[in-house]
C-alpha positions as a printed NumPy array, in Angstrom:
array([[  87.63 ,  -64.002, -113.14 ],
       [  90.353,  -66.045, -111.418],
       [  93.006,  -64.418, -113.605],
       [  91.638,  -60.967, -112.687],
       [  91.841,  -61.808, -108.98 ],
       [  95.382,  -63.146, -109.378],
       [  96.342,  -59.862, -111.067],
       [  94.639,  -57.918, -108.27 ],
       [  96.513,  -59.947, -105.653],
       [  99.828,  -59.289, -107.418],
       [  99.019,  -55.58 , -107.646],
       [  98.239,  -55.357, -103.912],
       [ 101.422,  -57.247, -103.043],
       [ 103.466,  -54.945, -105.31 ],
       [ 101.951,  -51.875, -103.621],
       [ 102.842,  -53.263, -100.178],
       [ 106.402,  -53.964, -101.31 ],
       [ 106.718,  -50.386, -102.605],
       [ 105.283,  -49.151,  -99.299],
       [ 107.888,  -51.108,  -97.322],
       [ 110.711,  -49.782,  -99.496],
       [ 109.568,  -46.165,  -99.125],
       [ 108.259,  -46.078,  -95.538],
       [ 111.405,  -44.565,  -94.031],
       [ 110.999,  -41.562,  -96.332],
       [ 107.949,  -40.537,  -94.328],
       [ 110.264,  -39.79 ,  -91.39 ],
       [ 113.033,  -38.185,  -93.425],
       [ 114.307,  -34.681,  -92.763],
       [ 114.289,  -34.104,  -96.536],
       [ 111.014,  -32.539,  -97.691],
       [ 111.333,  -34.175, -101.13 ],
       [ 111.465,  -37.625,  -99.532],
       [ 108.471,  -36.871,  -97.309],
       [ 106.577,  -35.678, -100.351],
       [ 107.48 ,  -38.848, -102.265],
       [ 106.083,  -40.932,  -99.38 ],
       [ 102.875,  -38.882,  -99.265],
       [ 102.385,  -39.219, -103.015],
       [ 102.948,  -42.982, -102.873],
       [ 100.494,  -43.536, -100.03 ],
       [  97.933,  -41.279, -101.727],
       [  98.223,  -43.21 , -105.002],
       [  97.861,  -46.464, -103.119],
       [  94.921,  -45.13 , -101.112],
       [  93.175,  -44.009, -104.292],
       [  93.679,  -47.439, -105.834],
       [  92.42 ,  -49.181, -102.682],
       [  89.29 ,  -47.031, -102.944],
       [  88.754,  -48.315, -106.496],
       [  89.339,  -51.902, -105.351],
       [  86.813,  -51.487, -102.525],
       [  84.311,  -50.06 , -105.04 ],
       [  84.729,  -53.112, -107.212],
       [  85.228,  -55.953, -104.724],
       [  84.462,  -54.739, -101.209],
       [  87.177,  -55.595,  -98.699],
       [  89.888,  -57.713, -100.362],
       [  89.775,  -60.712,  -98.022],
       [  92.209,  -63.621,  -97.986],
       [  89.41 ,  -65.721,  -99.466],
       [  89.258,  -63.325, -102.426],
       [  92.928,  -62.452, -103.058],
       [  95.005,  -64.651, -100.747],
       [  96.555,  -64.029,  -97.345],
       [  99.498,  -61.896,  -98.487],
       [  97.421,  -59.615, -100.705],
       [  94.758,  -59.212,  -97.995],
       [  97.489,  -58.175,  -95.568],
       [  98.788,  -55.756,  -98.222],
       [  95.333,  -54.157,  -98.498],
       [  95.313,  -53.645,  -94.732],
       [  98.77 ,  -52.014,  -94.874],
       [  97.637,  -49.664,  -97.623],
       [  94.575,  -48.649,  -95.587],
       [  96.736,  -48.258,  -92.483],
       [  99.046,  -45.838,  -94.31 ],
       [  96.28 ,  -43.8  ,  -96.002],
       [  96.63 ,  -41.244,  -93.209],
       [  95.798,  -38.248,  -95.389],
       [  92.746,  -39.987,  -96.851],
       [  90.475,  -40.36 ,  -93.86 ],
       [  87.526,  -41.263,  -96.095],
       [  89.471,  -44.254,  -97.435],
       [  90.481,  -45.308,  -93.916],
       [  86.922,  -45.01 ,  -92.602],
       [  85.556,  -47.009,  -95.505],
       [  88.227,  -49.679,  -95.149],
       [  87.434,  -49.838,  -91.437],
       [  83.711,  -50.394,  -92.094],
       [  84.368,  -53.064,  -94.711],
       [  86.977,  -54.754,  -92.535],
       [  84.556,  -54.773,  -89.586],
       [  82.07 ,  -56.664,  -91.757],
       [  84.794,  -59.06 ,  -92.888],
       [  85.843,  -59.732,  -89.282],
       [  82.203,  -60.362,  -88.312],
       [  82.06 ,  -62.918,  -91.158],
       [  85.354,  -64.424,  -89.919],
       [  87.091,  -63.374,  -93.157],
       [  89.587,  -60.849,  -91.761],
       [  91.897,  -60.51 ,  -88.777],
       [  90.55 ,  -58.905,  -85.579],
       [  94.162,  -57.937,  -84.825],
       [  94.533,  -56.034,  -88.094],
       [  91.135,  -54.422,  -87.54 ],
       [  92.277,  -53.2  ,  -84.097],
       [  95.343,  -51.525,  -85.629],
       [  93.225,  -49.865,  -88.338],
       [  90.601,  -48.771,  -85.806],
       [  93.276,  -47.124,  -83.635],
       [  94.949,  -45.497,  -86.635],
       [  91.642,  -44.071,  -87.836],
       [  90.71 ,  -42.804,  -84.355],
       [  94.094,  -41.086,  -83.986],
       [  93.711,  -39.508,  -87.443],
       [  90.29 ,  -38.234,  -86.347],
       [  91.904,  -36.615,  -83.292],
       [  90.256,  -39.097,  -80.918],
       [  91.636,  -41.448,  -78.273],
       [  92.629,  -44.896,  -79.469],
       [  91.392,  -48.16 ,  -77.973],
       [  94.214,  -50.714,  -78.225],
       [  97.314,  -48.546,  -77.789],
       [  98.731,  -49.574,  -81.165],
       [  99.638,  -46.101,  -82.388],
       [ 102.809,  -44.542,  -81.047],
       [ 102.994,  -40.797,  -80.363],
       [ 106.711,  -40.705,  -79.791],
       [ 109.605,  -42.056,  -77.771],
       [ 110.412,  -41.117,  -74.182],
       [ 113.608,  -42.348,  -72.522],
       [ 114.113,  -44.784,  -75.398],
       [ 110.652,  -46.369,  -75.063],
       [ 107.603,  -45.987,  -77.319],
       [ 104.727,  -43.974,  -75.858],
       [ 101.237,  -44.572,  -77.24 ],
       [  98.849,  -41.859,  -78.325],
       [  96.247,  -41.269,  -75.601],
       [  93.963,  -44.254,  -75.016],
       [  90.259,  -44.306,  -74.217],
       [  90.694,  -46.818,  -71.372],
       [  94.403,  -46.921,  -70.453],
       [  93.893,  -49.36 ,  -67.583],
       [  92.188,  -51.841,  -69.92 ],
       [  94.567,  -51.588,  -72.89 ],
       [  96.324,  -54.905,  -72.292],
       [  93.039,  -56.783,  -71.801],
       [  91.647,  -55.241,  -74.989],
       [  94.864,  -56.068,  -76.851],
       [  94.679,  -59.686,  -75.656],
       [  91.106,  -59.993,  -76.974],
       [  92.355,  -59.388,  -80.522],
       [  95.678,  -61.206,  -80.294],
       [  98.05 ,  -58.274,  -79.718],
       [ 100.911,  -58.66 ,  -77.243],
       [ 100.809,  -56.625,  -73.989],
       [ 102.087,  -53.076,  -74.416],
       [ 105.021,  -53.665,  -72.032],
       [ 106.175,  -56.573,  -74.224],
       [ 105.958,  -54.32 ,  -77.277],
       [ 108.021,  -51.652,  -75.504],
       [ 110.605,  -54.198,  -74.352],
       [ 111.008,  -55.527,  -77.895],
       [ 111.593,  -52.014,  -79.281],
       [ 113.688,  -50.583,  -76.454],
       [ 117.317,  -49.782,  -77.236],
       [ 119.815,  -52.446,  -76.172]])
């Protein structure tokens, strides 16, 4: 079983590496590059669904810290597979309750799923666009409380995020 889990960890890490290499294609003006990104994230989402069927949420305890983070990234980018995102969210919620997953990562996935459902996000982690060189979040459920909610899960204040990403 240990060898199987090591292979699973390596597979998740390889998928995350491929995701990182291809992510810019999702924003390309070239339709072929956008399509390549969509196909990659769909393949990865499908595989994450199989992994969740077999193992539940791939926690750090199960596959190691890097592979667990890779699983989160794959779920985060499964934007056209809302069923996969919702399932990952439920399993990750259980893992966080058992202290086996990151509340910070869960907050990002929760916001991403809410935005993909056409709802307001909670933590202001998802960016709708850029205005005057600064990131602007998708609408938030409680905009006045965003920084307090972010702090609860270990995310920097939104103004710090904006300052870090603002043009020099």
